mmCIF file of C-alpha atoms in Angstrom:
data_model
loop_
_atom_site.group_PDB
_atom_site.id
_atom_site.type_symbol
_atom_site.label_atom_id
_atom_site.label_comp_id
_atom_site.label_asym_id
_atom_site.label_seq_id
_atom_site.Cartn_x
_atom_site.Cartn_y
_atom_site.Cartn_z
ATOM 1 C CA MET A 1 0.001 0.004 0.001
ATOM 2 C CA LEU A 2 1.077 3.607 -0.509
ATOM 3 C CA THR A 3 1.672 5.304 2.797
ATOM 4 C CA SER A 4 -0.109 8.481 1.676
ATOM 5 C CA THR A 5 -3.891 8.434 1.334
ATOM 6 C CA ALA A 6 -5.738 10.672 -1.072
ATOM 7 C CA SER A 7 -6.478 13.142 1.728
ATOM 8 C CA GLN A 8 -2.844 13.328 2.815
ATOM 9 C CA LEU A 9 -1.312 13.996 -0.588
ATOM 10 C CA ARG A 10 0.486 17.293 -0.822
ATOM 11 C CA THR A 11 2.934 19.154 -3.043
ATOM 12 C CA PHE A 12 6.277 19.916 -1.464
ATOM 13 C CA HIS A 13 6.752 23.542 -2.486
ATOM 14 C CA SER A 14 10.106 23.721 -0.730
ATOM 15 C CA LEU A 15 11.665 21.554 -3.432
ATOM 16 C CA SER A 16 13.510 23.791 -5.878
ATOM 17 C CA PRO A 17 13.188 22.986 -9.572
ATOM 18 C CA GLN A 18 16.099 20.971 -10.841
ATOM 19 C CA GLN A 19 17.765 21.455 -14.192
ATOM 20 C CA PRO A 20 18.300 18.479 -16.489
ATOM 21 C CA ASN A 21 21.800 17.056 -16.363
ATOM 22 C CA PRO A 22 23.609 17.748 -19.640
ATOM 23 C CA LEU A 23 23.656 14.654 -21.809
ATOM 24 C CA SER A 24 26.885 13.243 -23.106
ATOM 25 C CA PRO A 25 27.397 14.067 -26.796
ATOM 26 C CA PHE A 26 26.207 11.242 -29.034
ATOM 27 C CA ARG A 27 28.611 9.925 -31.638
ATOM 28 C CA PHE A 28 25.823 9.866 -34.198
ATOM 29 C CA SER A 29 23.082 12.413 -34.392
ATOM 30 C CA LEU A 30 20.693 14.017 -36.827
ATOM 31 C CA THR A 31 19.348 17.422 -35.884
ATOM 32 C CA PHE A 32 17.024 19.892 -37.424
ATOM 33 C CA ARG A 33 15.209 22.997 -36.281
ATOM 34 C CA GLU A 34 11.501 22.824 -36.749
ATOM 35 C CA ASN A 35 10.036 25.313 -39.218
ATOM 36 C CA ARG A 36 8.123 27.795 -37.091
ATOM 37 C CA LYS A 37 6.233 29.549 -39.897
ATOM 38 C CA LYS A 38 2.534 29.644 -39.201
ATOM 39 C CA THR A 39 0.591 26.899 -40.944
ATOM 40 C CA THR A 40 -3.128 26.334 -41.121
ATOM 41 C CA SER A 41 -4.217 23.379 -39.025
ATOM 42 C CA THR A 42 -7.447 22.426 -37.335
ATOM 43 C CA THR A 43 -5.947 19.643 -35.227
ATOM 44 C CA THR A 44 -3.618 21.560 -32.896
ATOM 45 C CA SER A 45 -3.960 24.435 -30.481
ATOM 46 C CA PRO A 46 -1.027 26.375 -28.969
ATOM 47 C CA THR A 47 -2.703 26.816 -25.607
ATOM 48 C CA SER A 48 -0.382 24.802 -23.404
ATOM 49 C CA LEU A 49 1.244 26.620 -20.521
ATOM 50 C CA ALA A 50 4.237 24.362 -20.955
ATOM 51 C CA GLN A 51 4.643 25.466 -24.571
ATOM 52 C CA THR A 52 4.983 29.103 -23.605
ATOM 53 C CA ARG A 53 7.430 28.402 -20.811
ATOM 54 C CA VAL A 54 9.893 26.127 -22.504
ATOM 55 C CA PRO A 55 12.045 27.308 -25.440
ATOM 56 C CA THR A 56 12.116 25.307 -28.648
ATOM 57 C CA LEU A 57 15.365 23.418 -29.156
ATOM 58 C CA PRO A 58 16.714 21.416 -32.074
ATOM 59 C CA LEU A 59 15.134 17.960 -32.210
ATOM 60 C CA ARG A 60 17.423 15.071 -31.399
ATOM 61 C CA VAL A 61 17.226 11.831 -33.333
ATOM 62 C CA SER A 62 19.974 9.936 -31.630
ATOM 63 C CA ALA A 63 21.794 6.676 -31.847
ATOM 64 C CA ASN A 64 25.317 5.446 -31.354
ATOM 65 C CA SER A 65 26.981 2.351 -32.724
ATOM 66 C CA GLN A 66 29.517 2.221 -29.883
ATOM 67 C CA ALA A 67 29.026 1.588 -26.200
ATOM 68 C CA ALA A 68 27.958 4.610 -24.161
ATOM 69 C CA PRO A 69 30.261 5.749 -21.349
ATOM 70 C CA ALA A 70 29.710 4.026 -18.008
ATOM 71 C CA SER A 71 26.939 5.747 -16.088
ATOM 72 C CA THR A 72 27.648 7.252 -12.696
ATOM 73 C CA ASP A 73 24.052 6.375 -11.794
ATOM 74 C CA ALA A 74 24.811 2.688 -12.284
ATOM 75 C CA SER A 75 28.212 2.641 -10.630
ATOM 76 C CA LYS A 76 27.194 4.281 -7.358
ATOM 77 C CA LEU A 77 24.356 2.254 -5.926
ATOM 78 C CA SER A 78 23.117 3.472 -2.554
ATOM 79 C CA PRO A 79 21.304 1.394 0.050
ATOM 80 C CA VAL A 80 17.591 1.129 -0.716
ATOM 81 C CA PRO A 81 15.589 3.400 1.614
ATOM 82 C CA SER A 82 12.165 2.572 3.025
ATOM 83 C CA GLU A 83 10.553 5.714 1.601
ATOM 84 C CA MET A 84 10.961 7.603 -1.655
ATOM 85 C CA LYS A 85 9.845 10.634 -3.615
ATOM 86 C CA ALA A 86 7.094 9.917 -6.135
ATOM 87 C CA TRP A 87 4.419 11.713 -8.075
ATOM 88 C CA VAL A 88 0.996 10.580 -6.905
ATOM 89 C CA TYR A 89 -2.651 11.270 -7.620
ATOM 90 C CA GLY A 90 -5.395 10.266 -5.199
ATOM 91 C CA GLU A 91 -8.311 11.184 -7.447
ATOM 92 C CA TYR A 92 -8.955 11.297 -11.170
ATOM 93 C CA GLY A 93 -8.819 14.619 -12.982
ATOM 94 C CA GLY A 94 -6.612 17.207 -14.656
ATOM 95 C CA VAL A 95 -2.939 17.914 -14.065
ATOM 96 C CA ASP A 96 -3.811 19.636 -10.786
ATOM 97 C CA VAL A 97 -4.402 16.246 -9.104
ATOM 98 C CA LEU A 98 -0.694 15.376 -9.464
ATOM 99 C CA LYS A 99 1.254 15.853 -6.217
ATOM 100 C CA LEU A 100 4.898 15.282 -5.334
ATOM 101 C CA ASP A 101 5.082 13.167 -2.168
ATOM 102 C CA SER A 102 8.378 12.429 -0.388
ATOM 103 C CA LYS A 103 6.919 9.815 1.986
ATOM 104 C CA VAL A 104 5.827 7.032 -0.394
ATOM 105 C CA SER A 105 6.846 3.518 0.630
ATOM 106 C CA VAL A 106 9.374 1.858 -1.670
ATOM 107 C CA PRO A 107 7.459 -1.060 -3.239
ATOM 108 C CA GLU A 108 8.072 -4.596 -2.054
ATOM 109 C CA VAL A 109 9.668 -6.966 -4.557
ATOM 110 C CA LYS A 110 7.752 -10.127 -5.472
ATOM 111 C CA GLU A 111 9.510 -13.392 -6.334
ATOM 112 C CA ASP A 112 9.492 -12.728 -10.087
ATOM 113 C CA GLN A 113 10.298 -9.020 -9.828
ATOM 114 C CA VAL A 114 13.291 -6.728 -9.585
ATOM 115 C CA LEU A 115 13.470 -3.340 -7.890
ATOM 116 C CA ILE A 116 14.756 -0.604 -10.199
ATOM 117 C CA LYS A 117 16.383 2.663 -9.208
ATOM 118 C CA VAL A 118 14.711 4.840 -11.828
ATOM 119 C CA VAL A 119 17.124 7.023 -13.800
ATOM 120 C CA ALA A 120 14.745 8.198 -16.540
ATOM 121 C CA ALA A 121 11.077 7.712 -17.411
ATOM 122 C CA ALA A 122 8.804 8.825 -20.247
ATOM 123 C CA LEU A 123 5.185 9.845 -20.708
ATOM 124 C CA ASN A 124 2.638 8.325 -23.076
ATOM 125 C CA PRO A 125 -0.941 9.329 -23.973
ATOM 126 C CA VAL A 126 -2.160 6.396 -21.856
ATOM 127 C CA ASP A 127 -0.649 8.105 -18.799
ATOM 128 C CA PHE A 128 -2.906 11.155 -18.963
ATOM 129 C CA LYS A 129 -5.965 9.227 -20.146
ATOM 130 C CA ARG A 130 -5.557 6.908 -17.180
ATOM 131 C CA ARG A 131 -5.177 9.886 -14.818
ATOM 132 C CA GLN A 132 -8.347 11.393 -16.288
ATOM 133 C CA GLY A 133 -10.223 8.243 -15.250
ATOM 134 C CA LYS A 134 -10.966 6.892 -18.721
ATOM 135 C CA PHE A 135 -9.966 3.362 -17.666
ATOM 136 C CA LYS A 136 -11.158 3.441 -14.048
ATOM 137 C CA ALA A 137 -13.203 0.240 -14.431
ATOM 138 C CA THR A 138 -10.025 -1.817 -14.892
ATOM 139 C CA ASP A 139 -7.501 0.470 -13.189
ATOM 140 C CA SER A 140 -5.449 -0.249 -10.084
ATOM 141 C CA PRO A 141 -6.579 1.285 -6.772
ATOM 142 C CA LEU A 142 -6.004 4.927 -5.913
ATOM 143 C CA PRO A 143 -3.753 6.605 -4.896
ATOM 144 C CA THR A 144 -1.539 5.854 -7.912
ATOM 145 C CA VAL A 145 2.045 6.554 -8.925
ATOM 146 C CA PRO A 146 1.768 7.010 -12.727
ATOM 147 C CA GLY A 147 4.270 6.031 -15.413
ATOM 148 C CA TYR A 148 4.807 3.105 -17.817
ATOM 149 C CA ASP A 149 8.224 3.599 -19.429
ATOM 150 C CA VAL A 150 11.351 3.153 -17.319
ATOM 151 C CA ALA A 151 15.118 3.001 -17.683
ATOM 152 C CA GLY A 152 17.276 2.405 -14.647
ATOM 153 C CA VAL A 153 19.460 0.131 -12.560
ATOM 154 C CA VAL A 154 18.494 -3.094 -10.763
ATOM 155 C CA VAL A 155 19.035 -2.706 -7.001
ATOM 156 C CA LYS A 156 17.198 -5.806 -5.682
ATOM 157 C CA VAL A 157 16.026 -9.103 -7.195
ATOM 158 C CA GLY A 158 13.266 -11.537 -6.249
ATOM 159 C CA SER A 159 13.994 -15.168 -5.406
ATOM 160 C CA GLN A 160 12.703 -16.467 -8.767
ATOM 161 C CA VAL A 161 14.561 -13.962 -10.966
ATOM 162 C CA LYS A 162 16.848 -15.891 -13.319
ATOM 163 C CA ASP A 163 18.725 -13.557 -15.663
ATOM 164 C CA LEU A 164 18.957 -10.130 -14.060
ATOM 165 C CA LYS A 165 21.249 -9.170 -11.176
ATOM 166 C CA VAL A 166 21.944 -6.137 -9.020
ATOM 167 C CA GLY A 167 23.740 -3.467 -11.040
ATOM 168 C CA ASP A 168 22.229 -4.375 -14.417
ATOM 169 C CA GLU A 169 21.076 -1.448 -16.550
ATOM 170 C CA VAL A 170 17.600 -2.208 -17.902
ATOM 171 C CA TYR A 171 14.620 -0.677 -19.655
ATOM 172 C CA GLY A 172 11.023 -1.651 -20.279
ATOM 173 C CA ASP A 173 7.298 -0.964 -20.015
ATOM 174 C CA ILE A 174 6.425 -1.914 -16.447
ATOM 175 C CA ASN A 175 2.788 -2.839 -17.202
ATOM 176 C CA GLU A 176 2.151 -6.071 -19.082
ATOM 177 C CA LYS A 177 -1.398 -4.930 -19.853
ATOM 178 C CA ALA A 178 -1.724 -1.197 -20.384
ATOM 179 C CA LEU A 179 -5.351 -0.941 -19.288
ATOM 180 C CA GLU A 180 -6.054 -4.089 -17.239
ATOM 181 C CA GLY A 181 -4.836 -3.671 -13.680
ATOM 182 C CA PRO A 182 -1.700 -1.610 -14.367
ATOM 183 C CA ASN A 183 0.743 -1.281 -11.486
ATOM 184 C CA GLN A 184 -0.206 0.992 -8.616
ATOM 185 C CA PHE A 185 3.489 1.925 -8.372
ATOM 186 C CA GLY A 186 4.535 3.397 -11.740
ATOM 187 C CA SER A 187 7.836 4.752 -13.033
ATOM 188 C CA LEU A 188 7.475 8.414 -11.994
ATOM 189 C CA ALA A 189 9.231 7.671 -8.732
ATOM 190 C CA GLU A 190 12.714 7.036 -7.377
ATOM 191 C CA TYR A 191 12.093 3.257 -7.372
ATOM 192 C CA THR A 192 9.694 0.872 -9.067
ATOM 193 C CA ALA A 193 9.190 -2.915 -8.948
ATOM 194 C CA VAL A 194 8.878 -4.745 -12.274
ATOM 195 C CA GLU A 195 8.460 -8.355 -13.424
ATOM 196 C CA GLU A 196 11.691 -9.630 -14.959
ATOM 197 C CA LYS A 197 9.877 -10.770 -18.121
ATOM 198 C CA LEU A 198 8.920 -7.169 -18.953
ATOM 199 C CA LEU A 199 12.512 -5.906 -18.994
ATOM 200 C CA ALA A 200 15.504 -6.108 -21.288
ATOM 201 C CA PRO A 201 19.135 -5.027 -20.948
ATOM 202 C CA LYS A 202 19.534 -1.381 -21.901
ATOM 203 C CA PRO A 203 21.150 -1.134 -25.351
ATOM 204 C CA LYS A 204 24.843 -0.506 -24.763
ATOM 205 C CA ASN A 205 25.026 2.538 -27.012
ATOM 206 C CA LEU A 206 22.012 4.338 -25.529
ATOM 207 C CA ASP A 207 21.963 6.483 -22.434
ATOM 208 C CA PHE A 208 19.070 6.248 -19.978
ATOM 209 C CA VAL A 209 17.159 9.154 -21.565
ATOM 210 C CA GLN A 210 17.172 7.490 -24.975
ATOM 211 C CA ALA A 211 16.276 4.097 -23.507
ATOM 212 C CA ALA A 212 13.351 5.498 -21.507
ATOM 213 C CA ALA A 213 11.897 6.963 -24.706
ATOM 214 C CA LEU A 214 11.426 3.559 -26.325
ATOM 215 C CA PRO A 215 9.591 0.710 -24.518
ATOM 216 C CA LEU A 216 5.824 1.256 -24.795
ATOM 217 C CA ALA A 217 6.052 3.028 -28.157
ATOM 218 C CA ILE A 218 8.380 0.551 -29.831
ATOM 219 C CA GLU A 219 6.433 -2.458 -28.507
ATOM 220 C CA THR A 220 3.197 -0.895 -29.800
ATOM 221 C CA ALA A 221 4.769 -0.185 -33.187
ATOM 222 C CA TYR A 222 6.161 -3.717 -33.474
ATOM 223 C CA GLU A 223 3.043 -5.559 -32.313
ATOM 224 C CA GLY A 224 0.813 -3.520 -34.623
ATOM 225 C CA LEU A 225 2.967 -4.391 -37.629
ATOM 226 C CA GLU A 226 3.040 -8.056 -36.644
ATOM 227 C CA ARG A 227 -0.747 -8.204 -36.285
ATOM 228 C CA THR A 228 -1.196 -6.965 -39.851
ATOM 229 C CA GLY A 229 1.110 -9.672 -41.175
ATOM 230 C CA PHE A 230 3.441 -6.991 -42.470
ATOM 231 C CA SER A 231 6.438 -8.369 -44.335
ATOM 232 C CA ALA A 232 9.193 -7.543 -46.805
ATOM 233 C CA GLY A 233 8.038 -5.922 -50.014
ATOM 234 C CA LYS A 234 4.824 -4.436 -48.614
ATOM 235 C CA SER A 235 3.925 -0.742 -48.477
ATOM 236 C CA ILE A 236 2.673 1.281 -45.525
ATOM 237 C CA LEU A 237 1.242 4.719 -44.737
ATOM 238 C CA VAL A 238 1.875 6.004 -41.202
ATOM 239 C CA LEU A 239 -0.457 8.695 -39.861
ATOM 240 C CA ASN A 240 1.235 10.988 -37.317
ATOM 241 C CA GLY A 241 4.667 9.802 -38.372
ATOM 242 C CA ALA A 242 6.443 12.266 -36.086
ATOM 243 C CA GLY A 243 4.730 11.010 -32.922
ATOM 244 C CA GLY A 244 6.104 8.574 -30.367
ATOM 245 C CA VAL A 245 4.669 5.454 -32.023
ATOM 246 C CA GLY A 246 4.610 6.705 -35.604
ATOM 247 C CA SER A 247 8.302 7.625 -35.662
ATOM 248 C CA LEU A 248 9.135 4.054 -34.668
ATOM 249 C CA VAL A 249 6.646 2.445 -37.081
ATOM 250 C CA ILE A 250 8.470 4.166 -39.953
ATOM 251 C CA GLN A 251 11.820 2.800 -38.797
ATOM 252 C CA LEU A 252 10.666 -0.711 -37.943
ATOM 253 C CA ALA A 253 8.725 -1.071 -41.188
ATOM 254 C CA LYS A 254 11.809 -0.149 -43.187
ATOM 255 C CA GLN A 255 14.685 -1.576 -41.130
ATOM 256 C CA VAL A 256 13.147 -4.638 -39.428
ATOM 257 C CA PHE A 257 10.267 -5.747 -41.684
ATOM 258 C CA GLY A 258 11.743 -4.713 -45.044
ATOM 259 C CA ALA A 259 8.996 -2.407 -46.366
ATOM 260 C CA SER A 260 9.211 -1.591 -50.066
ATOM 261 C CA ARG A 261 7.669 1.859 -49.578
ATOM 262 C CA VAL A 262 6.909 3.966 -46.503
ATOM 263 C CA ALA A 263 4.740 7.088 -46.565
ATOM 264 C CA ALA A 264 3.967 9.199 -43.500
ATOM 265 C CA THR A 265 2.114 12.360 -42.499
ATOM 266 C CA SER A 266 3.187 15.283 -40.324
ATOM 267 C CA SER A 267 3.019 19.068 -40.119
ATOM 268 C CA THR A 268 5.279 21.194 -42.331
ATOM 269 C CA GLY A 269 8.160 21.559 -39.898
ATOM 270 C CA LYS A 270 8.528 17.825 -39.313
ATOM 271 C CA LEU A 271 8.722 16.591 -42.913
ATOM 272 C CA GLU A 272 12.520 16.397 -42.852
ATOM 273 C CA LEU A 273 12.333 14.273 -39.714
ATOM 274 C CA LEU A 274 10.096 11.777 -41.530
ATOM 275 C CA LYS A 275 12.598 11.532 -44.372
ATOM 276 C CA SER A 276 15.532 11.106 -41.981
ATOM 277 C CA LEU A 277 13.709 8.182 -40.357
ATOM 278 C CA GLY A 278 13.244 6.412 -43.691
ATOM 279 C CA ALA A 279 9.978 7.711 -45.173
ATOM 280 C CA ASP A 280 9.980 7.599 -48.974
ATOM 281 C CA LEU A 281 7.022 9.987 -49.107
ATOM 282 C CA ALA A 282 6.483 12.731 -46.512
ATOM 283 C CA ILE A 283 2.976 14.218 -46.613
ATOM 284 C CA ASP A 284 2.208 17.648 -45.114
ATOM 285 C CA TYR A 285 -1.252 17.174 -43.616
ATOM 286 C CA THR A 286 -1.729 20.958 -43.375
ATOM 287 C CA LYS A 287 -1.580 21.208 -47.177
ATOM 288 C CA GLU A 288 -2.628 17.796 -48.523
ATOM 289 C CA ASN A 289 -5.386 15.310 -47.789
ATOM 290 C CA PHE A 290 -3.778 11.881 -47.665
ATOM 291 C CA GLU A 291 -7.137 10.228 -48.359
ATOM 292 C CA ASP A 292 -7.091 11.815 -51.824
ATOM 293 C CA LEU A 293 -3.931 9.945 -52.825
ATOM 294 C CA THR A 294 -4.292 7.725 -55.880
ATOM 295 C CA GLU A 295 -1.681 5.422 -54.375
ATOM 296 C CA LYS A 296 -2.963 2.620 -52.141
ATOM 297 C CA PHE A 297 -1.060 0.852 -49.360
ATOM 298 C CA ASP A 298 -0.926 -2.675 -47.975
ATOM 299 C CA VAL A 299 -1.155 -1.283 -44.434
ATOM 300 C CA VAL A 300 -2.176 2.047 -42.921
ATOM 301 C CA TYR A 301 -0.956 2.545 -39.354
ATOM 302 C CA ASP A 302 -3.274 5.160 -37.850
ATOM 303 C CA ALA A 303 -1.663 6.653 -34.757
ATOM 304 C CA ILE A 304 -3.798 9.801 -34.724
ATOM 305 C CA GLY A 305 -7.470 8.721 -34.890
ATOM 306 C CA GLN A 306 -8.472 9.064 -38.565
ATOM 307 C CA CYS A 307 -9.513 5.509 -39.362
ATOM 308 C CA ASP A 308 -12.507 6.647 -41.422
ATOM 309 C CA LYS A 309 -10.115 8.348 -43.842
ATOM 310 C CA ALA A 310 -7.393 5.712 -43.581
ATOM 311 C CA VAL A 311 -9.607 2.976 -45.021
ATOM 312 C CA LYS A 312 -9.858 4.980 -48.265
ATOM 313 C CA VAL A 313 -6.178 4.460 -49.087
ATOM 314 C CA VAL A 314 -5.711 0.808 -48.099
ATOM 315 C CA LYS A 315 -5.502 -1.888 -50.771
ATOM 316 C CA GLU A 316 -8.200 -4.520 -51.015
ATOM 317 C CA GLY A 317 -7.319 -7.200 -48.488
ATOM 318 C CA GLY A 318 -5.074 -4.772 -46.610
ATOM 319 C CA SER A 319 -5.173 -3.724 -42.954
ATOM 320 C CA VAL A 320 -5.657 -0.519 -40.970
ATOM 321 C CA VAL A 321 -4.260 -0.377 -37.435
ATOM 322 C CA ALA A 322 -6.190 2.152 -35.323
ATOM 323 C CA LEU A 323 -4.624 3.122 -32.011
ATOM 324 C CA THR A 324 -7.231 5.726 -31.066
ATOM 325 C CA GLY A 325 -10.585 7.089 -32.190
ATOM 326 C CA ALA A 326 -13.477 5.299 -33.867
ATOM 327 C CA VAL A 327 -12.703 2.164 -35.875
ATOM 328 C CA THR A 328 -14.000 1.705 -39.426
ATOM 329 C CA PRO A 329 -13.706 -1.742 -41.086
ATOM 330 C CA PRO A 330 -11.304 -3.141 -42.178
ATOM 331 C CA GLY A 331 -9.607 -1.229 -39.390
ATOM 332 C CA PHE A 332 -8.899 -2.887 -36.059
ATOM 333 C CA ARG A 333 -7.679 -1.798 -32.649
ATOM 334 C CA PHE A 334 -5.386 -3.573 -30.217
ATOM 335 C CA VAL A 335 -3.867 -2.842 -26.829
ATOM 336 C CA VAL A 336 -0.211 -3.766 -26.656
ATOM 337 C CA THR A 337 1.025 -6.538 -24.384
ATOM 338 C CA SER A 338 4.366 -5.557 -22.872
ATOM 339 C CA ASN A 339 7.087 -8.140 -23.442
ATOM 340 C CA GLY A 340 10.781 -7.831 -22.665
ATOM 341 C CA ALA A 341 11.507 -10.442 -25.349
ATOM 342 C CA VAL A 342 10.423 -7.945 -28.010
ATOM 343 C CA LEU A 343 12.894 -5.387 -26.663
ATOM 344 C CA ARG A 344 15.660 -8.003 -26.630
ATOM 345 C CA LYS A 345 14.829 -8.851 -30.239
ATOM 346 C CA LEU A 346 15.030 -5.202 -31.271
ATOM 347 C CA ASN A 347 18.171 -4.359 -29.266
ATOM 348 C CA PRO A 348 20.528 -5.224 -32.176
ATOM 349 C CA PHE A 349 18.716 -2.723 -34.426
ATOM 350 C CA LEU A 350 19.049 -0.068 -31.721
ATOM 351 C CA GLU A 351 22.688 -0.855 -31.043
ATOM 352 C CA SER A 352 23.543 -0.705 -34.755
ATOM 353 C CA GLY A 353 21.852 2.695 -35.093
ATOM 354 C CA LYS A 354 19.347 1.424 -37.662
ATOM 355 C CA VAL A 355 16.492 2.297 -35.286
ATOM 356 C CA LYS A 356 16.764 5.479 -33.227
ATOM 357 C CA ALA A 357 15.046 7.055 -30.246
ATOM 358 C CA VAL A 358 13.230 10.296 -31.081
ATOM 359 C CA ILE A 359 13.076 12.677 -28.121
ATOM 360 C CA ASP A 360 10.963 15.817 -28.056
ATOM 361 C CA PRO A 361 13.116 18.985 -28.109
ATOM 362 C CA LYS A 362 11.336 20.502 -25.122
ATOM 363 C CA GLY A 363 12.723 17.794 -22.858
ATOM 364 C CA PRO A 364 14.004 16.104 -20.926
ATOM 365 C CA PHE A 365 11.773 17.584 -18.212
ATOM 366 C CA PRO A 366 13.273 17.406 -14.703
ATOM 367 C CA PHE A 367 11.446 15.342 -12.088
ATOM 368 C CA THR A 368 10.076 18.472 -10.406
ATOM 369 C CA GLN A 369 8.318 19.537 -13.633
ATOM 370 C CA ILE A 370 6.033 16.548 -14.148
ATOM 371 C CA VAL A 371 2.978 18.831 -14.252
ATOM 372 C CA GLU A 372 4.516 20.847 -17.102
ATOM 373 C CA ALA A 373 5.441 17.625 -18.914
ATOM 374 C CA PHE A 374 1.879 16.301 -18.645
ATOM 375 C CA SER A 375 0.446 19.659 -19.782
ATOM 376 C CA TYR A 376 2.677 19.538 -22.843
ATOM 377 C CA ILE A 377 1.957 15.952 -23.898
ATOM 378 C CA GLU A 378 -1.764 16.612 -23.543
ATOM 379 C CA THR A 379 -1.570 19.173 -26.381
ATOM 380 C CA ASN A 380 -0.869 16.219 -28.747
ATOM 381 C CA ARG A 381 1.895 18.293 -30.352
ATOM 382 C CA ALA A 382 4.918 16.419 -29.007
ATOM 383 C CA THR A 383 7.510 15.127 -31.443
ATOM 384 C CA GLY A 384 8.708 11.648 -30.514
ATOM 385 C CA LYS A 385 8.700 11.061 -26.774
ATOM 386 C CA VAL A 386 8.505 13.324 -23.709
ATOM 387 C CA VAL A 387 11.190 12.108 -21.285
ATOM 388 C CA ILE A 388 11.615 12.779 -17.557
ATOM 389 C CA HIS A 389 15.223 13.119 -16.344
ATOM 390 C CA PRO A 390 16.984 13.426 -13.954
ATOM 391 C CA ILE A 391 15.107 11.584 -11.225
ATOM 392 C CA PRO A 392 16.541 12.007 -7.698
#
């Protein structure tokens, strides 16, 4: 149980905001500055408080074919305390329900689990939808520590853990089922307990920020492609290709599955990103209607909620993956099942630099600015993933 009840939750205003630790330079990087000219769009709204507070930086698309320097976080393991700092909400609602609590009990480790000292975490749309109470019928009890994606260091192992040991650097999505009884203790905390089967060794060339940006999004991208029977020689259209899932669908389709042609949509300023990730055709949705294309695709991966339009550009017998919004046949929806084996399978593509983490330029957000990070991701304008780092 969490030691704080909903009525006892409080924000510790005495904590001063921390600045993100500078990241080590990556040996391979692609950068571009997003075009800030005004474009006409009916799908976005620049109303986020976080957007006005945080300056726009060049986007990082990062990978490294050599091992990253040894992390000081991993080499200096401290004794595990009984209490920790964590972000908690005791009721469903907007960002105002999030509170920073310094008296949360460190979770107990079950036989098949390891305890992770969290170094970096990341946000996903499911995080804010869950906080808003959209999945309350199958959610874990309140109060809840949110967070799915984690990258960190193993500090304790359960009696049935076979492959992981104290000191291992790992990453993963800590919830096997995203919506069915997700963990009450999430990753937006100093420590989190995770089943061994959900984790994989952190790719040697990635730092913790890059690793935290991957698990839920890359598992969703991979499972969606698998469910369509996608294979070498097939074509695909990715809607919202610059988003967390979409940016990885482009790369996996091309580098892992062997797509013959990849098309993707984004706003004007992100077209070059799509091309750098492997898109053969980059479509500016502010100027073109993809559903008017004469070209048809074997698969349309809809990561934005436009299934009714997506079905107009799929070949007969093809598939439309719909992650959100209403589903129109032959579209289908699925909820990813987290699996560390998938991450292990994809690690070689990450370590070779063929598949890269895409991190939003406004981050990483420090641990004390979780509210700002949530406010930003809820605008649906993030590029790649919103990462939280450093974590105390």
